Amino acid sequence: MDSPPYAEAYHRSIAEPRTFWREAAEGIDWFEFPTSILDKDDNGADRWFRGGRLNTAWLALDRHVAAGRGDDVALIYDSPVTGRIEKFTFRELTSRVAHIAGGLRDLGVAKGDRVIIYMPMVPETVIAMLACARIGAVHSVVFGGFAAPELAVRIDDATPKVVLSASCGIEFQTVIPYKPLLDEALEIAEAKPKHAVILQRPQCEASLVPGRDLDWAVWEAASTPCDVVPVDSWDPLYILYTSGTTGKPKGVVRDNGGHAVALHYSMGAIYGCDAGDVYWAASDVGWVVGHSYIVYAPLIKGCTTVLYEGKPVRTPDAGAIWRVIAEHRVKTFFVAPTAFRAVKKEDPDAALKADYDISCLEYLFVAGERLDPPTYEWLKQTVHTPVIDHWWQTETGWSICAKMVGVADAADIETRPGSPSLPVPGYDLRILDDDGRELGVGEEGNVVVKAPLPPGALPTVWGDHDRYLEAYWSQYPGYYLTGDGGYRDADGFVYIMGRIDDVMNVAGHRLSTGELEEVVAGHPAVAECAVVGIADEDRGQVPLGLVLLKDGVNVEAAALEAELIQLMRSQVGAFANFKRALIVPRLPKTRSGKILRQVIGKIADGVAYDVPSTIDDPAILEEIAAALGKSN
Ligand code: COA
Ligand code: AMP
């Protein structure tokens, strides 16, 4: 395949990054090749491919049509919730994208303007993203499961000219109207966009606000195709908000040049895919996996991508994954472990797999959360392919550690349970203790990446470069803080043990404790609270709220819990899976007032914990353990 042996590629990428990434950059088509490979921008941040001119949508679509692949299938929309399967060729997708780009231009959207996309897993969502890219507009996709206030926060931060949305999403058999959520968000938001374009779905017709809202079908039919607008390598392609440690999400910025080069490289070197192969990432376009591996990477590489509007179970059954793989001849499949935990629960022996021929599947990749040993063992027994755990984050946009199946010696790199394997070229990974000392074999610490981050990784936080520096670069100057803890074994295999900041991972969805605590604290009976992630068999982690009542307040615990659950669903979204809140007499804190969330989480999980030397009053831990029905 396209890569030399792993060690050679990796060491070259660290020792000679400019040469390594210049060669990778030659793999994509530029309108103008970059004048320099690695440089600094005005913020002082490392940036790749200065002076390069390109267009990401053109790379993903038009280029393949020009190369004679116009009739090949680019996108397969498989939607068990609506009973539809549709295929779009590169030519058809290019034409739809050009029209929507024209429609956006007609609404005054130009290069650099932002467009919010709040949509379910339908082809129009992919088309909308690529249409923005075609004209150099910056899209920000907001996951459809977010409630109105979360959407409003993102609207205010991105200040979009236009919002693109749909009348509804469909979760299992339930139709979820999106338009009332959008209307509420636009009511709350201060940065009100001029227009909202609504895709009316037959399952639910939304009412439109005259003068502001447009019907997607009418708008698309009236538009004329818009030409590709060349952009600079450093121009932003999209903003994707992710949970930080505070309540306010961070707008991760992705630029055009580095992103295209990194994703193109990853498709061959990490996922073993070439033009014409079928690639399926079973995520949601609202998350980074959806951005990178449902939309951009497979299409840039010229693969067929699968857009699946369904669940691993109950749409209609736990055989759904096997059906999609068999029916569309998927070569590489990428999913979060939580999806297979759901399958395993409903079909423990994978009996439904027998109905399908999945011999086409060559690689099964998992990421998004830790691959727990029972799920790994089950997968190993159930599928004939290697089960490849790989580790990455919204910030990097592609994987930091992975067993790379496209390198020449891939077969010699063993899979070690519990490890997402070795660092990918470009990531100079280190494990540091709290004082910045590098740790040795088996010693657990902060996982960091020495600058420069490779192409594709975030160069800034939208509108707040200080936050970028503070969140990622201040703890260890010159090293990017991943927020994950972990260690390496004697052969350099990396083990990721979970977040060491106040971020939790619920069914592959990243949530910040600060964000959830703001909601709980908003209840009139609550004086103070802590929300911590606790272990959950199905979803990896779920949030648990600990609540201190205001003096004199007298509420029934069950009633308060029910109100808090409802509040969380309406303020953040049902996907947060907030289902438990306990009233406690006090919260454990350090002497400087920081809530000891990690310790609370350990108590709740029933695992051993050390009493921190900085704790204000150790006796509180016993009270919390008693409230949770646990003891040290
Ligand atoms: N729009 C609206 N509501 C949504 C939603 C969406 N896009 N996604 C989830 N929800 C709702 C669900 O309907 C459910 O609501 P309910 O409490 O009223 O029943 C609630 O949020 C809980 O959702 P979730 O925890 O996701 O459970 P689920 O049963 O809907 O699905 C999985 C379980 C495993 C299929 C799902 O969590 C999943 O696919 N996770 C993988 C995530 C992922 O790919 N992450 C990317 C990293 S690789
Ligand atoms: P997100 O930015 O939403 O993709 O979440 C990124 C976080 O998910 C990481 O910082 C990790 O905590 C976790 N994560 C992702 N992939 C893995 C993996 N393979 N193993 C362990 N944790 C993972």
XYZ file of C-alpha atoms and ligand atoms in Angstrom:
703
model
C 0.000 0.000 0.000
C 1.029 3.606 0.153
C 3.162 3.637 3.273
C 6.637 2.334 4.124
C 7.062 0.216 7.280
C 5.545 1.807 10.364
C 8.743 2.645 12.251
C 10.325 4.263 9.205
C 7.241 6.396 8.528
C 6.875 7.377 12.173
C 10.508 8.328 12.765
C 10.676 10.307 9.552
C 7.518 12.223 10.437
C 9.109 13.316 13.733
C 12.690 13.875 12.530
C 11.822 15.458 9.172
C 8.233 16.699 9.449
C 8.537 19.071 6.498
C 9.689 16.369 4.108
C 7.184 13.862 5.408
C 4.174 16.166 5.084
C 5.360 17.671 1.782
C 5.179 14.190 0.310
C 1.747 13.621 1.846
C 0.618 16.992 0.442
C 1.644 15.850 -3.027
C -1.040 13.156 -2.695
C -3.876 15.662 -3.102
C -4.654 18.044 -5.952
C -3.986 21.707 -5.185
C -4.864 24.705 -7.314
C -1.538 26.099 -6.090
C 0.948 23.996 -4.159
C 1.971 25.487 -0.770
C 4.947 27.802 -0.678
C 6.020 26.558 2.742
C 5.195 23.347 4.601
C 5.396 24.356 8.267
C 5.131 27.908 9.480
C 3.731 30.128 12.236
C 0.603 32.237 11.892
C 0.024 35.670 13.433
C -1.030 34.009 16.704
C 2.282 32.186 16.815
C 0.530 28.842 16.236
C 2.125 26.157 14.053
C 0.420 26.017 10.651
C 0.828 23.710 7.697
C 0.975 24.444 3.978
C 1.135 28.239 3.838
C 0.211 29.667 0.464
C -1.567 26.529 -0.722
C -4.789 27.124 -2.691
C -7.407 24.413 -2.841
C -11.060 23.630 -2.343
C -12.090 20.768 -0.067
C -15.467 20.128 -1.753
C -13.807 20.088 -5.167
C -11.308 17.533 -3.852
C -14.147 15.426 -2.488
C -16.399 15.583 -5.549
C -15.649 17.501 -8.769
C -12.126 16.124 -8.997
C -13.428 12.562 -9.208
C -15.968 13.524 -11.879
C -13.204 15.184 -13.904
C -11.150 12.004 -13.553
C -13.930 9.957 -15.191
C -15.490 8.574 -12.002
C -18.705 10.616 -12.224
C -20.918 7.521 -12.408
C -19.339 5.787 -9.415
C -21.307 5.810 -6.190
C -20.117 8.452 -3.733
C -22.775 8.190 -1.024
C -25.149 5.471 0.095
C -27.956 6.707 2.313
C -29.331 3.774 4.283
C -32.231 4.719 6.499
C -34.091 1.910 8.233
C -36.128 4.493 10.148
C -37.728 5.716 6.911
C -37.323 2.527 4.857
C -35.189 4.315 2.244
C -31.916 3.347 0.617
C -30.604 5.847 -1.945
C -27.359 6.011 -3.848
C -25.735 9.194 -5.155
C -22.994 9.162 -7.760
C -20.121 11.642 -7.621
C -21.806 13.511 -10.492
C -25.184 13.687 -8.744
C -23.672 14.762 -5.464
C -21.552 17.422 -7.195
C -24.630 18.836 -8.879
C -26.708 18.932 -5.652
C -23.804 20.543 -3.798
C -23.333 23.173 -6.522
C -27.046 24.056 -6.334
C -27.090 24.358 -2.557
C -23.906 26.421 -2.765
C -25.793 28.655 -5.205
C -28.733 28.840 -2.798
C -26.428 29.917 0.011
C -24.818 32.526 -2.226
C -28.326 33.843 -3.030
C -28.878 34.293 0.719
C -25.740 36.429 0.888
C -23.380 33.760 2.226
C -19.828 34.358 1.034
C -16.341 33.045 1.782
C -15.625 33.176 5.516
C -19.295 33.520 6.568
C -20.615 30.958 9.011
C -23.537 28.593 8.449
C -25.031 26.505 11.268
C -26.277 23.073 10.252
C -28.710 21.491 12.735
C -29.889 18.413 10.922
C -30.446 14.671 11.191
C -28.577 11.961 9.273
C -29.972 12.713 5.814
C -28.068 13.266 2.540
C -28.945 16.973 2.600
C -26.757 17.366 5.696
C -23.699 16.069 3.844
C -24.662 18.162 0.822
C -24.977 21.260 3.017
C -21.530 20.751 4.540
C -19.924 20.305 1.142
C -21.858 23.270 -0.261
C -20.375 25.502 2.427
C -16.925 24.148 1.617
C -17.521 24.798 -2.081
C -17.939 28.537 -1.502
C -15.445 28.840 1.335
C -18.170 29.372 3.942
C -17.469 27.928 7.385
C -19.988 25.360 8.560
C -20.731 24.478 12.126
C -22.764 21.314 12.475
C -24.650 21.013 15.756
C -25.594 17.467 16.781
C -29.356 17.009 16.403
C -29.699 15.676 19.943
C -28.767 19.028 21.516
C -31.582 20.966 23.145
C -32.401 24.579 22.222
C -30.160 26.369 24.771
C -27.090 24.436 23.597
C -27.921 25.279 19.989
C -28.347 28.934 20.970
C -24.910 29.058 22.618
C -23.343 27.759 19.403
C -25.329 30.216 17.271
C -24.126 33.095 19.425
C -20.522 31.986 19.238
C -20.439 31.269 15.509
C -22.690 34.212 14.492
C -24.002 32.490 11.346
C -25.625 34.255 8.405
C -27.916 31.287 7.793
C -29.111 28.208 9.677
C -29.902 25.028 7.757
C -32.229 22.610 9.495
C -34.932 20.005 9.012
C -38.464 19.551 10.256
C -37.510 16.487 12.292
C -35.164 13.692 13.162
C -36.225 10.097 13.766
C -34.935 8.157 16.776
C -35.956 4.520 16.644
C -39.698 4.864 15.917
C -40.066 8.313 17.444
C -40.292 11.419 15.299
C -38.464 14.269 17.022
C -39.553 17.674 15.719
C -36.476 19.882 15.309
C -38.238 23.069 14.272
C -39.646 23.964 17.723
C -36.119 23.523 19.119
C -34.679 25.728 16.382
C -37.388 28.370 16.934
C -36.633 28.375 20.673
C -32.883 28.608 20.038
C -33.372 31.520 17.641
C -35.530 33.185 20.277
C -32.796 32.817 22.920
C -29.826 33.629 20.662
C -28.644 37.195 20.315
C -26.827 36.676 17.005
C -29.965 35.951 15.029
C -29.263 34.799 11.475
C -31.330 36.367 8.732
C -32.611 33.085 7.350
C -33.357 29.513 8.307
C -33.839 26.963 5.541
C -35.948 23.977 6.564
C -35.905 20.573 4.927
C -39.502 19.385 5.228
C -39.574 15.663 5.873
C -42.752 13.684 5.199
C -42.816 12.424 8.789
C -43.431 15.917 10.166
C -44.242 19.212 8.447
C -42.860 22.289 10.205
C -44.543 25.675 10.107
C -42.335 28.382 8.604
C -41.866 31.918 9.894
C -42.657 34.266 6.984
C -39.706 36.382 5.868
C -37.197 34.326 7.846
C -37.763 30.670 7.013
C -37.458 29.093 3.582
C -38.616 25.724 2.360
C -35.519 23.746 1.348
C -37.109 22.111 -1.727
C -38.340 25.437 -3.122
C -35.011 27.115 -2.336
C -32.953 24.352 -3.953
C -35.172 24.244 -7.055
C -34.833 28.013 -7.547
C -31.060 28.090 -7.154
C -28.466 28.065 -9.901
C -25.212 26.134 -9.471
C -22.313 28.018 -7.986
C -18.696 27.597 -9.056
C -15.980 26.362 -6.736
C -14.290 29.162 -4.765
C -10.563 28.489 -4.216
C -9.533 29.076 -0.608
C -6.278 29.386 1.236
C -4.837 26.421 3.053
C -5.226 28.250 6.360
C -8.813 29.386 5.751
C -11.233 27.677 8.130
C -13.332 24.840 6.737
C -15.482 24.318 9.792
C -16.000 24.954 13.492
C -17.037 22.016 15.639
C -17.993 22.694 19.221
C -16.799 20.286 21.855
C -17.092 20.105 25.610
C -14.293 21.603 27.591
C -13.957 21.680 31.327
C -16.186 24.728 31.713
C -19.828 25.179 30.739
C -19.026 26.984 27.492
C -18.189 24.673 24.587
C -14.987 25.252 22.634
C -15.202 25.959 18.915
C -12.536 23.688 17.431
C -11.357 25.255 14.163
C -10.328 23.058 11.253
C -8.462 24.573 8.341
C -8.715 23.423 4.724
C -5.180 22.436 3.712
C -3.915 20.464 6.698
C -7.263 18.725 7.074
C -7.376 17.529 3.459
C -3.790 16.257 3.544
C -4.131 14.489 6.904
C -7.435 12.820 6.084
C -6.259 11.726 2.650
C -3.143 10.244 4.219
C -5.154 8.497 6.941
C -7.503 6.737 4.528
C -4.692 4.738 2.983
C -2.165 4.467 5.790
C -4.528 3.906 8.736
C -7.713 2.457 7.238
C -6.298 0.590 4.241
C -8.760 2.150 1.802
C -8.369 3.227 -1.792
C -10.657 4.872 -4.363
C -13.674 2.680 -5.022
C -13.678 0.960 -1.606
C -16.764 1.219 0.577
C -16.211 2.853 3.970
C -18.772 3.077 6.751
C -18.416 5.149 9.901
C -21.485 4.562 12.063
C -21.398 7.821 13.899
C -23.388 11.022 13.541
C -22.394 13.969 11.369
C -22.745 16.103 14.509
C -19.547 14.602 15.935
C -15.971 14.694 14.692
C -16.080 11.078 13.509
C -18.968 12.030 11.274
C -17.169 15.079 9.913
C -13.924 13.261 9.197
C -15.034 9.751 8.288
C -18.613 9.957 7.060
C -18.064 13.058 4.956
C -14.606 14.317 4.166
C -11.992 11.545 4.269
C -13.805 8.831 2.278
C -14.906 11.297 -0.396
C -11.514 12.985 -0.693
C -10.017 9.528 -1.168
C -12.682 8.675 -3.781
C -14.325 5.957 -1.677
C -18.034 5.300 -1.328
C -19.277 6.449 2.064
C -22.301 5.079 3.917
C -24.652 7.458 5.730
C -26.738 5.380 8.117
C -29.857 6.847 9.689
C -30.579 4.165 12.221
C -29.297 2.468 15.350
C -27.367 -0.750 15.929
C -30.446 -2.257 17.575
C -34.202 -2.003 17.161
C -34.022 -0.551 13.634
C -35.334 -3.171 13.274
C -33.072 -5.534 15.240
C -29.548 -6.291 16.437
C -28.628 -7.578 12.979
C -28.653 -4.045 11.502
C -24.863 -3.630 11.457
C -24.327 -6.971 9.739
C -27.039 -6.148 7.202
C -25.508 -2.809 6.224
C -22.021 -4.305 5.918
C -23.281 -7.169 3.743
C -25.699 -5.173 1.627
C -23.279 -2.398 0.707
C -20.121 -4.536 0.667
C -18.379 -2.457 3.320
C -14.605 -2.934 3.450
C -13.747 -0.809 6.488
C -16.196 -0.224 9.334
C -15.717 2.305 12.120
C -17.943 2.460 15.193
C -17.985 3.303 18.909
C -17.779 0.288 21.273
C -21.079 1.356 22.860
C -22.874 0.346 19.655
C -21.593 -3.214 19.980
C -22.425 -3.278 23.679
C -26.014 -2.608 22.598
C -25.860 -5.415 20.005
C -24.278 -7.843 22.459
C -27.007 -7.187 25.008
C -29.811 -7.992 22.547
C -28.087 -10.755 20.591
C -25.371 -12.196 22.870
C -24.368 -14.945 20.457
C -24.609 -12.707 17.386
C -27.085 -15.203 15.971
C -28.440 -12.588 13.566
C -25.063 -12.349 11.881
C -25.656 -15.750 10.312
C -28.241 -14.152 8.002
C -25.601 -12.020 6.285
C -22.452 -12.526 4.260
C -19.983 -10.079 5.758
C -16.919 -11.583 4.073
C -16.368 -8.193 2.362
C -15.360 -6.676 5.722
C -11.598 -6.396 6.046
C -11.160 -4.053 8.996
C -13.209 -3.162 12.047
C -12.080 0.035 13.788
C -13.434 1.286 17.091
C -12.948 4.629 18.853
C -14.738 7.331 20.758
C -14.327 5.733 24.177
C -12.297 3.015 25.830
C -12.749 -0.419 24.269
C -13.709 -2.405 27.355
C -12.256 -5.948 27.538
C -15.632 -7.817 27.468
C -16.656 -6.005 24.281
C -13.226 -6.603 22.738
C -13.410 -10.335 23.517
C -16.945 -10.575 22.162
C -15.956 -8.798 18.953
C -12.878 -10.957 18.538
C -15.023 -14.067 18.693
C -17.781 -12.623 16.546
C -16.020 -11.086 13.550
C -13.356 -12.624 11.342
C -11.391 -9.380 10.943
C -8.899 -7.681 13.253
C -10.608 -5.472 15.855
C -8.637 -2.266 15.865
C -8.936 0.173 18.738
C -7.711 3.654 17.878
C -7.671 6.819 19.903
C -8.396 10.394 18.905
C -10.351 13.522 19.740
C -12.365 16.316 18.184
C -9.321 18.553 18.477
C -7.030 16.379 16.355
C -9.649 15.418 13.737
C -7.924 12.090 13.075
C -6.256 9.439 15.144
C -3.330 9.974 17.475
C -2.727 6.261 18.046
C -3.766 3.435 15.775
C -2.688 0.151 14.374
C -2.123 1.319 10.815
C -3.307 -1.319 8.397
C -1.859 0.463 5.347
C 1.811 0.372 6.377
C 4.035 -2.197 4.709
C 4.587 -4.229 7.893
C 1.010 -3.967 9.238
C 0.758 -7.724 9.602
C 3.723 -7.729 11.990
C 2.235 -5.191 14.383
C 0.340 -7.162 16.959
C -2.902 -6.106 18.607
C -2.642 -5.695 22.362
C -5.958 -5.737 24.224
C -6.559 -2.453 26.020
C -4.172 -0.517 23.786
C -4.975 1.655 20.765
C -1.521 0.624 19.575
C 1.304 2.978 18.594
C 1.397 6.715 17.830
C 0.507 7.627 14.281
C 3.102 9.531 12.192
C 3.048 13.196 13.113
C 2.254 12.693 16.802
C 5.316 12.956 19.056
C 3.583 11.470 22.061
C 4.920 11.732 25.609
C 3.684 10.799 29.081
C 4.430 13.469 31.695
C 3.918 13.696 35.432
C 2.312 16.777 36.979
C 5.709 18.492 37.147
C 6.424 17.892 33.465
C 8.896 15.038 33.951
C 8.757 12.318 31.335
C 7.564 9.021 32.787
C 8.954 5.586 32.108
C 7.500 2.252 31.086
C 4.193 1.462 32.793
C 4.041 4.766 34.652
C 0.702 6.500 34.285
C 0.517 10.240 33.660
C -0.721 12.995 31.372
C -0.672 12.076 27.707
C 0.687 15.017 25.697
C 1.937 15.646 22.172
C 5.096 17.639 21.563
C 4.635 20.548 19.168
C 4.048 20.776 16.310
C 0.759 18.938 16.105
C 0.449 17.340 12.669
C -1.717 18.728 9.845
C -5.445 18.553 10.532
C -5.228 19.297 14.255
C -6.805 22.499 15.561
C -4.761 25.703 15.202
C -7.058 27.772 17.435
C -10.398 28.006 19.230
C -12.948 30.039 17.304
C -12.819 33.669 18.425
C -10.704 32.934 21.497
C -7.063 32.137 20.891
C -6.281 32.745 24.583
C -8.589 29.890 25.464
C -6.722 27.680 23.003
C -3.437 28.516 24.704
C -4.876 28.187 28.179
C -6.723 24.895 27.593
C -4.115 23.043 25.577
C -0.673 24.598 25.897
C -0.366 26.292 29.298
C 0.193 23.280 31.565
C 3.300 22.138 29.677
C 4.613 24.837 27.315
C 5.503 23.263 23.972
C 3.285 20.244 24.601
C -0.381 19.799 23.653
C -2.439 18.511 26.579
C -4.823 15.807 25.405
C -6.780 15.687 28.673
C -6.397 11.910 28.761
C -4.329 9.888 31.184
C -2.335 6.853 30.138
C 0.944 4.988 29.938
C 3.206 3.083 27.553
C 4.435 -0.463 27.784
C 8.007 -1.589 27.121
C 7.389 -1.765 23.368
C 5.863 1.687 23.190
C 2.231 0.568 22.967
C 0.019 3.268 24.439
C -2.792 2.632 26.939
C -5.431 5.338 27.390
C -7.014 5.190 30.839
C -9.634 7.955 30.523
C -9.985 11.678 30.996
C -8.104 13.296 33.820
C -9.980 16.552 33.484
C -13.646 17.225 34.139
C -14.891 15.687 30.910
C -16.948 12.506 30.764
C -17.797 10.150 27.942
C -21.407 8.948 27.711
C -22.081 6.416 24.927
C -19.231 7.911 22.893
C -20.573 11.430 23.484
C -18.305 13.903 25.227
C -19.848 16.022 27.979
C -18.363 18.446 30.453
C -19.205 18.314 34.117
C -19.253 22.121 34.147
C -21.921 22.204 31.437
C -24.145 19.766 33.342
C -23.496 21.423 36.697
C -24.699 24.766 35.348
C -28.043 23.144 34.552
C -28.409 21.442 37.949
C -27.373 24.646 39.717
C -30.138 26.445 37.822
C -32.818 24.594 39.824
C -34.270 26.908 42.495
C -33.810 24.361 45.317
C -30.105 23.779 44.624
C -27.423 25.636 46.566
C -24.451 23.752 45.168
C -23.843 20.636 43.131
C -21.336 18.322 41.508
C -21.879 16.188 38.435
C -19.488 13.291 37.927
C -19.178 10.525 35.354
C -19.720 7.062 36.812
C -19.205 3.669 35.192
C -22.136 2.239 33.242
C -22.324 -1.167 31.633
C -24.093 0.025 28.479
C -22.878 3.567 27.944
C -19.362 3.448 29.395
C -20.154 6.336 31.694
C -23.291 8.185 32.770
C -23.575 11.397 34.785
C -24.500 11.377 38.455
C -25.600 14.569 40.183
C -24.868 15.305 43.826
C -26.949 18.122 45.169
C -26.791 20.339 48.226
C -30.100 22.020 49.039
C -30.497 25.683 49.899
C -31.103 26.334 53.584
C -34.734 25.940 54.549
C -35.716 24.204 51.322
C -37.811 21.144 51.853
C -38.215 18.943 48.782
C -38.809 15.282 48.320
C -35.700 13.597 46.875
C -37.565 11.682 44.138
C -39.464 14.778 43.023
C -36.272 16.825 42.840
C -34.542 14.086 40.878
C -37.406 13.947 38.365
C -37.298 17.728 37.934
C -33.542 17.721 37.408
C -33.809 14.935 34.815
C -36.412 16.941 32.925
C -34.334 20.103 33.212
C -31.306 18.332 31.753
C -33.320 16.969 28.820
C -34.673 20.425 27.980
C -31.416 22.311 28.529
C -28.776 19.903 27.174
C -30.552 16.946 25.548
C -31.741 13.415 26.300
C -28.474 11.951 25.002
C -26.725 13.199 28.177
C -28.425 10.279 29.948
C -28.778 12.206 33.199
C -30.959 9.879 35.246
C -29.737 10.068 38.831
C -29.424 12.892 41.353
C -28.793 12.453 45.067
C -29.162 14.950 47.867
C -25.995 15.077 49.998
C -25.181 17.068 53.136
C -21.818 18.390 51.857
C -19.450 18.102 48.904
C -15.816 16.992 49.205
C -13.471 19.830 48.283
C -9.841 20.771 48.423
C -8.818 23.511 50.843
C -8.853 25.906 47.884
C -12.490 25.006 47.176
C -12.163 22.690 44.168
C -14.715 19.884 44.158
C -13.018 16.465 44.162
C -15.014 14.989 41.276
C -12.531 12.233 40.447
C -12.713 10.960 44.015
C -16.520 11.067 44.023
C -16.497 9.104 40.746
C -14.212 6.468 42.268
C -16.402 6.142 45.342
C -19.475 5.729 43.133
C -17.702 3.131 40.990
C -16.692 1.217 44.119
C -12.983 1.351 43.263
C -10.191 2.144 45.706
C -9.210 5.775 46.066
C -6.522 7.706 47.877
C -7.633 10.472 50.169
C -6.038 13.586 48.630
C -3.696 15.447 50.948
C -5.338 18.712 49.919
C -8.819 17.665 51.085
C -10.558 20.121 53.343
C -12.419 17.590 55.498
C -11.778 13.872 54.892
C -14.854 12.858 56.900
C -17.052 14.034 54.023
C -15.877 11.110 51.908
C -17.505 8.660 54.306
C -20.747 10.620 54.127
C -20.672 10.565 50.322
C -19.887 6.829 50.305
C -22.816 6.226 52.621
C -25.141 8.342 50.437
C -24.034 6.242 47.439
C -24.303 2.982 49.342
C -20.526 2.348 49.060
C -17.537 2.336 51.338
C -13.771 2.588 50.789
N -31.598 13.519 18.165
C -32.499 13.530 19.154
N -32.441 12.737 20.245
C -31.402 11.885 20.315
C -30.409 11.831 19.333
C -30.537 12.689 18.211
N -29.661 12.700 17.227
N -29.501 10.892 19.690
C -29.911 10.372 20.865
N -31.068 10.968 21.231
C -31.876 10.657 22.408
C -32.421 9.249 22.315
O -33.624 9.215 21.570
C -32.660 8.911 23.772
O -33.856 9.588 24.189
P -34.849 8.971 25.312
O -34.120 9.102 26.622
O -36.049 9.851 25.226
O -35.116 7.558 24.941
C -31.520 9.580 24.478
O -31.076 10.630 23.574
C -30.380 8.658 24.826
O -29.570 8.432 23.677
P -28.355 7.378 23.630
O -27.659 7.307 24.936
O -27.539 7.688 22.449
O -29.067 5.990 23.496
P -29.784 5.372 22.257
O -30.523 4.222 22.849
O -30.536 6.371 21.471
O -28.588 4.813 21.340
C -26.406 3.934 20.889
C -27.576 3.956 21.863
C -25.311 3.043 21.449
C -26.909 3.397 19.587
C -25.876 5.356 20.655
O -25.556 5.960 21.870
C -24.677 5.439 19.743
O -24.721 5.122 18.566
N -23.561 5.934 20.274
C -22.337 6.097 19.516
C -21.997 7.545 19.478
C -20.905 7.842 18.493
O -20.886 7.322 17.411
N -20.024 8.733 18.904
C -18.978 9.200 18.071
C -17.658 8.774 18.582
S -17.012 7.440 17.655
P -14.344 13.362 21.222
O -13.589 14.628 21.164
O -15.806 13.557 21.452
O -14.064 12.471 20.039
O -13.833 12.589 22.500
C -12.468 12.349 22.645
C -12.223 11.579 23.899
O -12.828 10.277 23.801
C -10.762 11.308 24.128
O -10.095 12.394 24.731
C -10.804 10.069 24.996
O -11.059 10.407 26.340
C -11.996 9.323 24.441
N -11.554 8.325 23.461
C -11.655 8.388 22.120
N -11.168 7.270 21.556
C -10.731 6.471 22.568
C -10.110 5.182 22.634
N -9.866 4.474 21.552
N -9.764 4.710 23.854
C -10.015 5.419 24.984
N -10.615 6.624 24.974
C -10.976 7.152 23.795
